[in-house]
């Protein structure tokens, strides 16, 4: 009975956080943003291509795309604040940067980077099942705005699931993992933030409710 009560309490807390009514994480010494951490390794020198079209012709797989991300990506904190839940409330949707424009000026936030990786890998390595992974953390306050969603790209090869295009760790391919839950548990520890839920998606764009209901949704328990 006690175990059931504890599980019920955990689910209730998760429901409160999902509804947006949970208290915000606001430790002033913590970094709740998706900006890059101090890189574990220096960015490597990479071949330079004059345009996105030339890069597409030269790149062969995730390693090439990831190397470019590690060398070139710059996080845009102002854009992150502008795309926060509180800043977007009642405002027109802000377009996510399309890959050619991102290649020309590789500055943005997690969803811009994820879009670049997903759409690029679908072209240079169509044999991989590349898709988005949307992670929802417990809400946190950054510059007075609420941030909770984080986007990365995931794909599968012979040894399992790998995660790439993480704005927190640009230039790192994580994995392999046997399940997404394995990654999520490790990532929650790495970020020091509770993950409320995560969802594998074919697109970063919001779906109509009927389509969204068909998406596989996994929760950490």
mmCIF file with all atom_site columns, C-alpha atoms in Angstrom:
data_model
loop_
_atom_site.group_PDB
_atom_site.id
_atom_site.type_symbol
_atom_site.label_atom_id
_atom_site.label_alt_id
_atom_site.label_comp_id
_atom_site.label_asym_id
_atom_site.label_entity_id
_atom_site.label_seq_id
_atom_site.pdbx_PDB_ins_code
_atom_site.Cartn_x
_atom_site.Cartn_y
_atom_site.Cartn_z
_atom_site.occupancy
_atom_site.B_iso_or_equiv
_atom_site.pdbx_formal_charge
_atom_site.auth_seq_id
_atom_site.auth_comp_id
_atom_site.auth_asym_id
_atom_site.auth_atom_id
_atom_site.pdbx_PDB_model_num
ATOM 1   C CA . UNK A 1 1   ? 0.000  0.000  0.000   1.00 0.00 ? 1   UNK A CA 1
ATOM 2   C CA . UNK A 1 2   ? 2.774  2.404  0.894   1.00 0.00 ? 2   UNK A CA 1
ATOM 3   C CA . UNK A 1 3   ? 4.485  1.781  -2.443  1.00 0.00 ? 3   UNK A CA 1
ATOM 4   C CA . UNK A 1 4   ? 1.222  2.518  -4.250  1.00 0.00 ? 4   UNK A CA 1
ATOM 5   C CA . UNK A 1 5   ? 0.806  5.750  -2.295  1.00 0.00 ? 5   UNK A CA 1
ATOM 6   C CA . UNK A 1 6   ? 4.340  6.876  -3.142  1.00 0.00 ? 6   UNK A CA 1
ATOM 7   C CA . UNK A 1 7   ? 3.753  6.115  -6.816  1.00 0.00 ? 7   UNK A CA 1
ATOM 8   C CA . UNK A 1 8   ? 0.494  8.039  -6.734  1.00 0.00 ? 8   UNK A CA 1
ATOM 9   C CA . UNK A 1 9   ? 2.236  11.017 -5.169  1.00 0.00 ? 9   UNK A CA 1
ATOM 10  C CA . UNK A 1 10  ? 4.924  10.952 -7.879  1.00 0.00 ? 10  UNK A CA 1
ATOM 11  C CA . UNK A 1 11  ? 2.299  10.896 -10.618 1.00 0.00 ? 11  UNK A CA 1
ATOM 12  C CA . UNK A 1 12  ? 0.454  13.785 -8.990  1.00 0.00 ? 12  UNK A CA 1
ATOM 13  C CA . UNK A 1 13  ? 3.625  15.856 -8.866  1.00 0.00 ? 13  UNK A CA 1
ATOM 14  C CA . UNK A 1 14  ? 4.281  15.071 -12.536 1.00 0.00 ? 14  UNK A CA 1
ATOM 15  C CA . UNK A 1 15  ? 0.751  16.139 -13.451 1.00 0.00 ? 15  UNK A CA 1
ATOM 16  C CA . UNK A 1 16  ? 1.201  19.441 -11.619 1.00 0.00 ? 16  UNK A CA 1
ATOM 17  C CA . UNK A 1 17  ? 4.450  20.126 -13.445 1.00 0.00 ? 17  UNK A CA 1
ATOM 18  C CA . UNK A 1 18  ? 2.905  19.262 -16.786 1.00 0.00 ? 18  UNK A CA 1
ATOM 19  C CA . UNK A 1 19  ? 0.077  21.688 -16.142 1.00 0.00 ? 19  UNK A CA 1
ATOM 20  C CA . UNK A 1 20  ? 2.627  24.449 -15.631 1.00 0.00 ? 20  UNK A CA 1
ATOM 21  C CA . UNK A 1 21  ? 1.631  24.960 -11.981 1.00 0.00 ? 21  UNK A CA 1
ATOM 22  C CA . UNK A 1 22  ? 4.738  23.440 -10.424 1.00 0.00 ? 22  UNK A CA 1
ATOM 23  C CA . UNK A 1 23  ? 7.272  25.654 -8.711  1.00 0.00 ? 23  UNK A CA 1
ATOM 24  C CA . UNK A 1 24  ? 10.118 26.820 -10.936 1.00 0.00 ? 24  UNK A CA 1
ATOM 25  C CA . UNK A 1 25  ? 13.667 25.637 -10.448 1.00 0.00 ? 25  UNK A CA 1
ATOM 26  C CA . UNK A 1 26  ? 15.530 28.845 -9.699  1.00 0.00 ? 26  UNK A CA 1
ATOM 27  C CA . UNK A 1 27  ? 18.856 28.012 -8.036  1.00 0.00 ? 27  UNK A CA 1
ATOM 28  C CA . UNK A 1 28  ? 20.932 31.091 -8.919  1.00 0.00 ? 28  UNK A CA 1
ATOM 29  C CA . UNK A 1 29  ? 24.125 29.044 -9.099  1.00 0.00 ? 29  UNK A CA 1
ATOM 30  C CA . UNK A 1 30  ? 22.740 26.457 -11.544 1.00 0.00 ? 30  UNK A CA 1
ATOM 31  C CA . UNK A 1 31  ? 22.749 26.644 -15.324 1.00 0.00 ? 31  UNK A CA 1
ATOM 32  C CA . UNK A 1 32  ? 19.259 25.678 -16.450 1.00 0.00 ? 32  UNK A CA 1
ATOM 33  C CA . UNK A 1 33  ? 19.755 26.961 -19.993 1.00 0.00 ? 33  UNK A CA 1
ATOM 34  C CA . UNK A 1 34  ? 20.522 24.787 -23.020 1.00 0.00 ? 34  UNK A CA 1
ATOM 35  C CA . UNK A 1 35  ? 23.672 26.780 -23.788 1.00 0.00 ? 35  UNK A CA 1
ATOM 36  C CA . UNK A 1 36  ? 26.834 24.687 -24.277 1.00 0.00 ? 36  UNK A CA 1
ATOM 37  C CA . UNK A 1 37  ? 28.699 23.477 -21.237 1.00 0.00 ? 37  UNK A CA 1
ATOM 38  C CA . UNK A 1 38  ? 32.455 23.829 -21.101 1.00 0.00 ? 38  UNK A CA 1
ATOM 39  C CA . UNK A 1 39  ? 33.447 21.534 -23.905 1.00 0.00 ? 39  UNK A CA 1
ATOM 40  C CA . UNK A 1 40  ? 35.093 18.285 -22.923 1.00 0.00 ? 40  UNK A CA 1
ATOM 41  C CA . UNK A 1 41  ? 37.225 18.430 -26.031 1.00 0.00 ? 41  UNK A CA 1
ATOM 42  C CA . UNK A 1 42  ? 38.357 21.242 -28.347 1.00 0.00 ? 42  UNK A CA 1
ATOM 43  C CA . UNK A 1 43  ? 36.601 21.617 -31.674 1.00 0.00 ? 43  UNK A CA 1
ATOM 44  C CA . UNK A 1 44  ? 38.566 19.906 -34.430 1.00 0.00 ? 44  UNK A CA 1
ATOM 45  C CA . UNK A 1 45  ? 39.615 21.568 -37.643 1.00 0.00 ? 45  UNK A CA 1
ATOM 46  C CA . UNK A 1 46  ? 37.162 20.616 -40.383 1.00 0.00 ? 46  UNK A CA 1
ATOM 47  C CA . UNK A 1 47  ? 36.985 21.022 -44.164 1.00 0.00 ? 47  UNK A CA 1
ATOM 48  C CA . UNK A 1 48  ? 35.241 24.256 -45.131 1.00 0.00 ? 48  UNK A CA 1
ATOM 49  C CA . UNK A 1 49  ? 32.521 24.315 -47.757 1.00 0.00 ? 49  UNK A CA 1
ATOM 50  C CA . UNK A 1 50  ? 31.320 27.510 -49.371 1.00 0.00 ? 50  UNK A CA 1
ATOM 51  C CA . UNK A 1 51  ? 27.622 26.647 -49.173 1.00 0.00 ? 51  UNK A CA 1
ATOM 52  C CA . UNK A 1 52  ? 25.154 24.234 -47.648 1.00 0.00 ? 52  UNK A CA 1
ATOM 53  C CA . UNK A 1 53  ? 24.745 22.584 -51.049 1.00 0.00 ? 53  UNK A CA 1
ATOM 54  C CA . UNK A 1 54  ? 28.490 21.896 -51.208 1.00 0.00 ? 54  UNK A CA 1
ATOM 55  C CA . UNK A 1 55  ? 28.444 20.512 -47.662 1.00 0.00 ? 55  UNK A CA 1
ATOM 56  C CA . UNK A 1 56  ? 25.587 18.164 -48.534 1.00 0.00 ? 56  UNK A CA 1
ATOM 57  C CA . UNK A 1 57  ? 27.556 16.871 -51.508 1.00 0.00 ? 57  UNK A CA 1
ATOM 58  C CA . UNK A 1 58  ? 30.636 16.236 -49.363 1.00 0.00 ? 58  UNK A CA 1
ATOM 59  C CA . UNK A 1 59  ? 29.177 14.920 -46.112 1.00 0.00 ? 59  UNK A CA 1
ATOM 60  C CA . UNK A 1 60  ? 28.557 11.187 -45.786 1.00 0.00 ? 60  UNK A CA 1
ATOM 61  C CA . UNK A 1 61  ? 27.048 10.675 -42.349 1.00 0.00 ? 61  UNK A CA 1
ATOM 62  C CA . UNK A 1 62  ? 26.564 11.750 -38.729 1.00 0.00 ? 62  UNK A CA 1
ATOM 63  C CA . UNK A 1 63  ? 30.277 12.108 -38.028 1.00 0.00 ? 63  UNK A CA 1
ATOM 64  C CA . UNK A 1 64  ? 30.634 14.802 -40.699 1.00 0.00 ? 64  UNK A CA 1
ATOM 65  C CA . UNK A 1 65  ? 27.555 16.716 -39.551 1.00 0.00 ? 65  UNK A CA 1
ATOM 66  C CA . UNK A 1 66  ? 28.565 16.414 -35.910 1.00 0.00 ? 66  UNK A CA 1
ATOM 67  C CA . UNK A 1 67  ? 32.100 17.664 -36.582 1.00 0.00 ? 67  UNK A CA 1
ATOM 68  C CA . UNK A 1 68  ? 30.685 20.773 -38.260 1.00 0.00 ? 68  UNK A CA 1
ATOM 69  C CA . UNK A 1 69  ? 28.319 21.372 -35.328 1.00 0.00 ? 69  UNK A CA 1
ATOM 70  C CA . UNK A 1 70  ? 31.188 21.066 -32.859 1.00 0.00 ? 70  UNK A CA 1
ATOM 71  C CA . UNK A 1 71  ? 33.300 23.570 -34.767 1.00 0.00 ? 71  UNK A CA 1
ATOM 72  C CA . UNK A 1 72  ? 30.674 26.102 -35.805 1.00 0.00 ? 72  UNK A CA 1
ATOM 73  C CA . UNK A 1 73  ? 27.595 26.169 -33.561 1.00 0.00 ? 73  UNK A CA 1
ATOM 74  C CA . UNK A 1 74  ? 27.006 29.233 -31.384 1.00 0.00 ? 74  UNK A CA 1
ATOM 75  C CA . UNK A 1 75  ? 24.161 29.427 -28.876 1.00 0.00 ? 75  UNK A CA 1
ATOM 76  C CA . UNK A 1 76  ? 21.882 32.482 -29.035 1.00 0.00 ? 76  UNK A CA 1
ATOM 77  C CA . UNK A 1 77  ? 20.642 33.190 -25.512 1.00 0.00 ? 77  UNK A CA 1
ATOM 78  C CA . UNK A 1 78  ? 18.489 36.126 -26.613 1.00 0.00 ? 78  UNK A CA 1
ATOM 79  C CA . UNK A 1 79  ? 16.657 33.869 -29.056 1.00 0.00 ? 79  UNK A CA 1
ATOM 80  C CA . UNK A 1 80  ? 16.221 31.237 -26.318 1.00 0.00 ? 80  UNK A CA 1
ATOM 81  C CA . UNK A 1 81  ? 14.503 33.799 -24.109 1.00 0.00 ? 81  UNK A CA 1
ATOM 82  C CA . UNK A 1 82  ? 12.348 34.979 -27.025 1.00 0.00 ? 82  UNK A CA 1
ATOM 83  C CA . UNK A 1 83  ? 11.262 31.374 -27.666 1.00 0.00 ? 83  UNK A CA 1
ATOM 84  C CA . UNK A 1 84  ? 10.476 30.674 -23.999 1.00 0.00 ? 84  UNK A CA 1
ATOM 85  C CA . UNK A 1 85  ? 6.948  29.665 -23.068 1.00 0.00 ? 85  UNK A CA 1
ATOM 86  C CA . UNK A 1 86  ? 6.214  32.918 -21.264 1.00 0.00 ? 86  UNK A CA 1
ATOM 87  C CA . UNK A 1 87  ? 7.628  35.151 -24.009 1.00 0.00 ? 87  UNK A CA 1
ATOM 88  C CA . UNK A 1 88  ? 5.702  33.291 -26.741 1.00 0.00 ? 88  UNK A CA 1
ATOM 89  C CA . UNK A 1 89  ? 2.349  33.429 -24.947 1.00 0.00 ? 89  UNK A CA 1
ATOM 90  C CA . UNK A 1 90  ? -0.119 35.193 -27.216 1.00 0.00 ? 90  UNK A CA 1
ATOM 91  C CA . UNK A 1 91  ? 2.560  35.990 -29.817 1.00 0.00 ? 91  UNK A CA 1
ATOM 92  C CA . UNK A 1 92  ? 2.852  34.771 -33.432 1.00 0.00 ? 92  UNK A CA 1
ATOM 93  C CA . UNK A 1 93  ? 4.998  31.661 -33.806 1.00 0.00 ? 93  UNK A CA 1
ATOM 94  C CA . UNK A 1 94  ? 8.701  32.341 -34.311 1.00 0.00 ? 94  UNK A CA 1
ATOM 95  C CA . UNK A 1 95  ? 10.045 30.469 -37.360 1.00 0.00 ? 95  UNK A CA 1
ATOM 96  C CA . UNK A 1 96  ? 12.672 27.803 -36.751 1.00 0.00 ? 96  UNK A CA 1
ATOM 97  C CA . UNK A 1 97  ? 15.778 28.473 -38.819 1.00 0.00 ? 97  UNK A CA 1
ATOM 98  C CA . UNK A 1 98  ? 15.909 26.404 -41.987 1.00 0.00 ? 98  UNK A CA 1
ATOM 99  C CA . UNK A 1 99  ? 19.107 24.415 -42.632 1.00 0.00 ? 99  UNK A CA 1
ATOM 100 C CA . UNK A 1 100 ? 20.679 26.460 -45.452 1.00 0.00 ? 100 UNK A CA 1
ATOM 101 C CA . UNK A 1 101 ? 20.288 29.679 -43.463 1.00 0.00 ? 101 UNK A CA 1
ATOM 102 C CA . UNK A 1 102 ? 21.627 27.958 -40.350 1.00 0.00 ? 102 UNK A CA 1
ATOM 103 C CA . UNK A 1 103 ? 24.679 26.740 -42.259 1.00 0.00 ? 103 UNK A CA 1
ATOM 104 C CA . UNK A 1 104 ? 25.374 30.282 -43.444 1.00 0.00 ? 104 UNK A CA 1
ATOM 105 C CA . UNK A 1 105 ? 25.000 31.656 -39.901 1.00 0.00 ? 105 UNK A CA 1
ATOM 106 C CA . UNK A 1 106 ? 25.191 28.819 -37.357 1.00 0.00 ? 106 UNK A CA 1
ATOM 107 C CA . UNK A 1 107 ? 23.681 30.662 -34.410 1.00 0.00 ? 107 UNK A CA 1
ATOM 108 C CA . UNK A 1 108 ? 20.481 29.591 -32.702 1.00 0.00 ? 108 UNK A CA 1
ATOM 109 C CA . UNK A 1 109 ? 18.961 27.411 -30.015 1.00 0.00 ? 109 UNK A CA 1
ATOM 110 C CA . UNK A 1 110 ? 18.388 23.710 -29.476 1.00 0.00 ? 110 UNK A CA 1
ATOM 111 C CA . UNK A 1 111 ? 15.457 23.343 -31.877 1.00 0.00 ? 111 UNK A CA 1
ATOM 112 C CA . UNK A 1 112 ? 17.307 25.203 -34.667 1.00 0.00 ? 112 UNK A CA 1
ATOM 113 C CA . UNK A 1 113 ? 20.251 22.848 -34.225 1.00 0.00 ? 113 UNK A CA 1
ATOM 114 C CA . UNK A 1 114 ? 18.026 19.764 -34.078 1.00 0.00 ? 114 UNK A CA 1
ATOM 115 C CA . UNK A 1 115 ? 16.222 20.790 -37.256 1.00 0.00 ? 115 UNK A CA 1
ATOM 116 C CA . UNK A 1 116 ? 19.543 21.276 -39.023 1.00 0.00 ? 116 UNK A CA 1
ATOM 117 C CA . UNK A 1 117 ? 20.757 17.835 -37.998 1.00 0.00 ? 117 UNK A CA 1
ATOM 118 C CA . UNK A 1 118 ? 17.531 15.955 -38.739 1.00 0.00 ? 118 UNK A CA 1
ATOM 119 C CA . UNK A 1 119 ? 16.936 17.456 -42.172 1.00 0.00 ? 119 UNK A CA 1
ATOM 120 C CA . UNK A 1 120 ? 20.605 17.229 -43.128 1.00 0.00 ? 120 UNK A CA 1
ATOM 121 C CA . UNK A 1 121 ? 21.027 13.621 -42.030 1.00 0.00 ? 121 UNK A CA 1
ATOM 122 C CA . UNK A 1 122 ? 17.841 12.616 -43.822 1.00 0.00 ? 122 UNK A CA 1
ATOM 123 C CA . UNK A 1 123 ? 19.550 13.809 -46.991 1.00 0.00 ? 123 UNK A CA 1
ATOM 124 C CA . UNK A 1 124 ? 23.117 12.583 -46.508 1.00 0.00 ? 124 UNK A CA 1
ATOM 125 C CA . UNK A 1 125 ? 22.315 9.336  -44.676 1.00 0.00 ? 125 UNK A CA 1
ATOM 126 C CA . UNK A 1 126 ? 18.754 8.328  -45.599 1.00 0.00 ? 126 UNK A CA 1
ATOM 127 C CA . UNK A 1 127 ? 19.360 4.776  -44.386 1.00 0.00 ? 127 UNK A CA 1
ATOM 128 C CA . UNK A 1 128 ? 19.313 6.028  -40.778 1.00 0.00 ? 128 UNK A CA 1
ATOM 129 C CA . UNK A 1 129 ? 15.949 6.496  -39.097 1.00 0.00 ? 129 UNK A CA 1
ATOM 130 C CA . UNK A 1 130 ? 16.577 10.065 -38.016 1.00 0.00 ? 130 UNK A CA 1
ATOM 131 C CA . UNK A 1 131 ? 13.977 11.895 -35.927 1.00 0.00 ? 131 UNK A CA 1
ATOM 132 C CA . UNK A 1 132 ? 13.539 14.498 -33.216 1.00 0.00 ? 132 UNK A CA 1
ATOM 133 C CA . UNK A 1 133 ? 13.538 13.845 -29.498 1.00 0.00 ? 133 UNK A CA 1
ATOM 134 C CA . UNK A 1 134 ? 11.658 16.475 -27.513 1.00 0.00 ? 134 UNK A CA 1
ATOM 135 C CA . UNK A 1 135 ? 12.594 16.462 -23.835 1.00 0.00 ? 135 UNK A CA 1
ATOM 136 C CA . UNK A 1 136 ? 10.466 18.288 -21.301 1.00 0.00 ? 136 UNK A CA 1
ATOM 137 C CA . UNK A 1 137 ? 12.258 19.169 -18.086 1.00 0.00 ? 137 UNK A CA 1
ATOM 138 C CA . UNK A 1 138 ? 10.627 20.465 -14.960 1.00 0.00 ? 138 UNK A CA 1
ATOM 139 C CA . UNK A 1 139 ? 10.152 24.210 -15.581 1.00 0.00 ? 139 UNK A CA 1
ATOM 140 C CA . UNK A 1 140 ? 13.096 26.491 -14.816 1.00 0.00 ? 140 UNK A CA 1
ATOM 141 C CA . UNK A 1 141 ? 13.527 30.251 -14.853 1.00 0.00 ? 141 UNK A CA 1
ATOM 142 C CA . UNK A 1 142 ? 16.204 31.820 -17.080 1.00 0.00 ? 142 UNK A CA 1
ATOM 143 C CA . UNK A 1 143 ? 16.321 35.619 -17.253 1.00 0.00 ? 143 UNK A CA 1
ATOM 144 C CA . UNK A 1 144 ? 12.862 35.665 -15.749 1.00 0.00 ? 144 UNK A CA 1
ATOM 145 C CA . UNK A 1 145 ? 11.385 33.456 -18.485 1.00 0.00 ? 145 UNK A CA 1
ATOM 146 C CA . UNK A 1 146 ? 10.172 29.856 -18.220 1.00 0.00 ? 146 UNK A CA 1
ATOM 147 C CA . UNK A 1 147 ? 12.209 27.285 -20.141 1.00 0.00 ? 147 UNK A CA 1
ATOM 148 C CA . UNK A 1 148 ? 11.379 23.590 -20.148 1.00 0.00 ? 148 UNK A CA 1
ATOM 149 C CA . UNK A 1 149 ? 11.587 22.007 -23.610 1.00 0.00 ? 149 UNK A CA 1
ATOM 150 C CA . UNK A 1 150 ? 14.812 20.803 -25.152 1.00 0.00 ? 150 UNK A CA 1
ATOM 151 C CA . UNK A 1 151 ? 15.329 19.282 -28.606 1.00 0.00 ? 151 UNK A CA 1
ATOM 152 C CA . UNK A 1 152 ? 17.970 16.897 -29.932 1.00 0.00 ? 152 UNK A CA 1
ATOM 153 C CA . UNK A 1 153 ? 18.258 14.544 -32.915 1.00 0.00 ? 153 UNK A CA 1
ATOM 154 C CA . UNK A 1 154 ? 18.346 10.758 -32.607 1.00 0.00 ? 154 UNK A CA 1
ATOM 155 C CA . UNK A 1 155 ? 19.143 7.994  -35.062 1.00 0.00 ? 155 UNK A CA 1
ATOM 156 C CA . UNK A 1 156 ? 19.745 4.265  -35.062 1.00 0.00 ? 156 UNK A CA 1
ATOM 157 C CA . UNK A 1 157 ? 22.551 2.189  -36.470 1.00 0.00 ? 157 UNK A CA 1
ATOM 158 C CA . UNK A 1 158 ? 23.677 -1.388 -35.956 1.00 0.00 ? 158 UNK A CA 1
ATOM 159 C CA . UNK A 1 159 ? 24.818 -0.897 -32.355 1.00 0.00 ? 159 UNK A CA 1
ATOM 160 C CA . UNK A 1 160 ? 21.806 1.036  -31.059 1.00 0.00 ? 160 UNK A CA 1
ATOM 161 C CA . UNK A 1 161 ? 20.379 4.522  -30.608 1.00 0.00 ? 161 UNK A CA 1
ATOM 162 C CA . UNK A 1 162 ? 22.619 7.565  -30.779 1.00 0.00 ? 162 UNK A CA 1
ATOM 163 C CA . UNK A 1 163 ? 21.911 11.186 -29.886 1.00 0.00 ? 163 UNK A CA 1
ATOM 164 C CA . UNK A 1 164 ? 23.409 14.123 -31.770 1.00 0.00 ? 164 UNK A CA 1
ATOM 165 C CA . UNK A 1 165 ? 22.907 17.885 -32.190 1.00 0.00 ? 165 UNK A CA 1
ATOM 166 C CA . UNK A 1 166 ? 22.586 18.615 -28.489 1.00 0.00 ? 166 UNK A CA 1
ATOM 167 C CA . UNK A 1 167 ? 23.098 22.345 -27.965 1.00 0.00 ? 167 UNK A CA 1
ATOM 168 C CA . UNK A 1 168 ? 24.316 21.582 -24.434 1.00 0.00 ? 168 UNK A CA 1
ATOM 169 C CA . UNK A 1 169 ? 27.054 19.314 -25.802 1.00 0.00 ? 169 UNK A CA 1
ATOM 170 C CA . UNK A 1 170 ? 27.778 20.364 -29.407 1.00 0.00 ? 170 UNK A CA 1
ATOM 171 C CA . UNK A 1 171 ? 30.196 18.108 -31.194 1.00 0.00 ? 171 UNK A CA 1
ATOM 172 C CA . UNK A 1 172 ? 29.372 15.037 -29.115 1.00 0.00 ? 172 UNK A CA 1
ATOM 173 C CA . UNK A 1 173 ? 27.520 11.944 -30.365 1.00 0.00 ? 173 UNK A CA 1
ATOM 174 C CA . UNK A 1 174 ? 26.089 10.185 -27.310 1.00 0.00 ? 174 UNK A CA 1
ATOM 175 C CA . UNK A 1 175 ? 25.421 6.478  -27.152 1.00 0.00 ? 175 UNK A CA 1
ATOM 176 C CA . UNK A 1 176 ? 24.835 3.827  -28.118 1.00 0.00 ? 176 UNK A CA 1
ATOM 177 C CA . UNK A 1 177 ? 21.703 3.233  -26.027 1.00 0.00 ? 177 UNK A CA 1
ATOM 178 C CA . UNK A 1 178 ? 19.390 0.268  -26.217 1.00 0.00 ? 178 UNK A CA 1
ATOM 179 C CA . UNK A 1 179 ? 16.339 2.385  -25.344 1.00 0.00 ? 179 UNK A CA 1
ATOM 180 C CA . UNK A 1 180 ? 15.448 6.056  -25.181 1.00 0.00 ? 180 UNK A CA 1
ATOM 181 C CA . UNK A 1 181 ? 14.679 5.655  -21.491 1.00 0.00 ? 181 UNK A CA 1
ATOM 182 C CA . UNK A 1 182 ? 18.275 4.620  -20.902 1.00 0.00 ? 182 UNK A CA 1
ATOM 183 C CA . UNK A 1 183 ? 19.390 7.871  -22.517 1.00 0.00 ? 183 UNK A CA 1
ATOM 184 C CA . UNK A 1 184 ? 16.795 9.940  -20.649 1.00 0.00 ? 184 UNK A CA 1
ATOM 185 C CA . UNK A 1 185 ? 17.849 8.620  -17.257 1.00 0.00 ? 185 UNK A CA 1
ATOM 186 C CA . UNK A 1 186 ? 21.507 9.337  -18.003 1.00 0.00 ? 186 UNK A CA 1
ATOM 187 C CA . UNK A 1 187 ? 20.694 12.761 -19.413 1.00 0.00 ? 187 UNK A CA 1
ATOM 188 C CA . UNK A 1 188 ? 18.613 13.808 -16.406 1.00 0.00 ? 188 UNK A CA 1
ATOM 189 C CA . UNK A 1 189 ? 21.609 13.033 -14.192 1.00 0.00 ? 189 UNK A CA 1
ATOM 190 C CA . UNK A 1 190 ? 23.969 14.871 -16.519 1.00 0.00 ? 190 UNK A CA 1
ATOM 191 C CA . UNK A 1 191 ? 21.795 17.996 -16.629 1.00 0.00 ? 191 UNK A CA 1
ATOM 192 C CA . UNK A 1 192 ? 20.822 17.871 -12.969 1.00 0.00 ? 192 UNK A CA 1
ATOM 193 C CA . UNK A 1 193 ? 17.196 18.412 -13.968 1.00 0.00 ? 193 UNK A CA 1
ATOM 194 C CA . UNK A 1 194 ? 14.130 16.227 -13.630 1.00 0.00 ? 194 UNK A CA 1
ATOM 195 C CA . UNK A 1 195 ? 12.689 15.059 -16.952 1.00 0.00 ? 195 UNK A CA 1
ATOM 196 C CA . UNK A 1 196 ? 8.902  15.151 -16.859 1.00 0.00 ? 196 UNK A CA 1
ATOM 197 C CA . UNK A 1 197 ? 8.514  13.342 -20.168 1.00 0.00 ? 197 UNK A CA 1
ATOM 198 C CA . UNK A 1 198 ? 10.086 12.888 -23.577 1.00 0.00 ? 198 UNK A CA 1
ATOM 199 C CA . UNK A 1 199 ? 8.657  12.174 -26.986 1.00 0.00 ? 199 UNK A CA 1
ATOM 200 C CA . UNK A 1 200 ? 10.059 10.923 -30.271 1.00 0.00 ? 200 UNK A CA 1
ATOM 201 C CA . UNK A 1 201 ? 8.744  12.957 -33.226 1.00 0.00 ? 201 UNK A CA 1
ATOM 202 C CA . UNK A 1 202 ? 9.066  13.127 -36.985 1.00 0.00 ? 202 UNK A CA 1
ATOM 203 C CA . UNK A 1 203 ? 8.772  16.925 -36.996 1.00 0.00 ? 203 UNK A CA 1
ATOM 204 C CA . UNK A 1 204 ? 9.466  19.848 -34.673 1.00 0.00 ? 204 UNK A CA 1
ATOM 205 C CA . UNK A 1 205 ? 6.169  21.392 -35.727 1.00 0.00 ? 205 UNK A CA 1
ATOM 206 C CA . UNK A 1 206 ? 3.085  21.005 -33.569 1.00 0.00 ? 206 UNK A CA 1
ATOM 207 C CA . UNK A 1 207 ? 0.576  18.459 -34.834 1.00 0.00 ? 207 UNK A CA 1
ATOM 208 C CA . UNK A 1 208 ? -3.167 18.521 -34.675 1.00 0.00 ? 208 UNK A CA 1
ATOM 209 C CA . UNK A 1 209 ? -4.420 16.721 -31.568 1.00 0.00 ? 209 UNK A CA 1
ATOM 210 C CA . UNK A 1 210 ? -5.583 13.676 -33.531 1.00 0.00 ? 210 UNK A CA 1
ATOM 211 C CA . UNK A 1 211 ? -2.125 13.188 -35.031 1.00 0.00 ? 211 UNK A CA 1
ATOM 212 C CA . UNK A 1 212 ? -0.326 13.902 -31.786 1.00 0.00 ? 212 UNK A CA 1
ATOM 213 C CA . UNK A 1 213 ? -2.334 11.208 -30.053 1.00 0.00 ? 213 UNK A CA 1
ATOM 214 C CA . UNK A 1 214 ? -0.712 8.653  -32.346 1.00 0.00 ? 214 UNK A CA 1
ATOM 215 C CA . UNK A 1 215 ? 2.777  9.576  -31.227 1.00 0.00 ? 215 UNK A CA 1
ATOM 216 C CA . UNK A 1 216 ? 4.460  7.169  -28.851 1.00 0.00 ? 216 UNK A CA 1
ATOM 217 C CA . UNK A 1 217 ? 4.874  8.916  -25.527 1.00 0.00 ? 217 UNK A CA 1
ATOM 218 C CA . UNK A 1 218 ? 7.194  7.620  -22.884 1.00 0.00 ? 218 UNK A CA 1
ATOM 219 C CA . UNK A 1 219 ? 7.427  8.794  -19.305 1.00 0.00 ? 219 UNK A CA 1
ATOM 220 C CA . UNK A 1 220 ? 10.041 8.413  -16.668 1.00 0.00 ? 220 UNK A CA 1
ATOM 221 C CA . UNK A 1 221 ? 8.606  6.790  -13.565 1.00 0.00 ? 221 UNK A CA 1
#
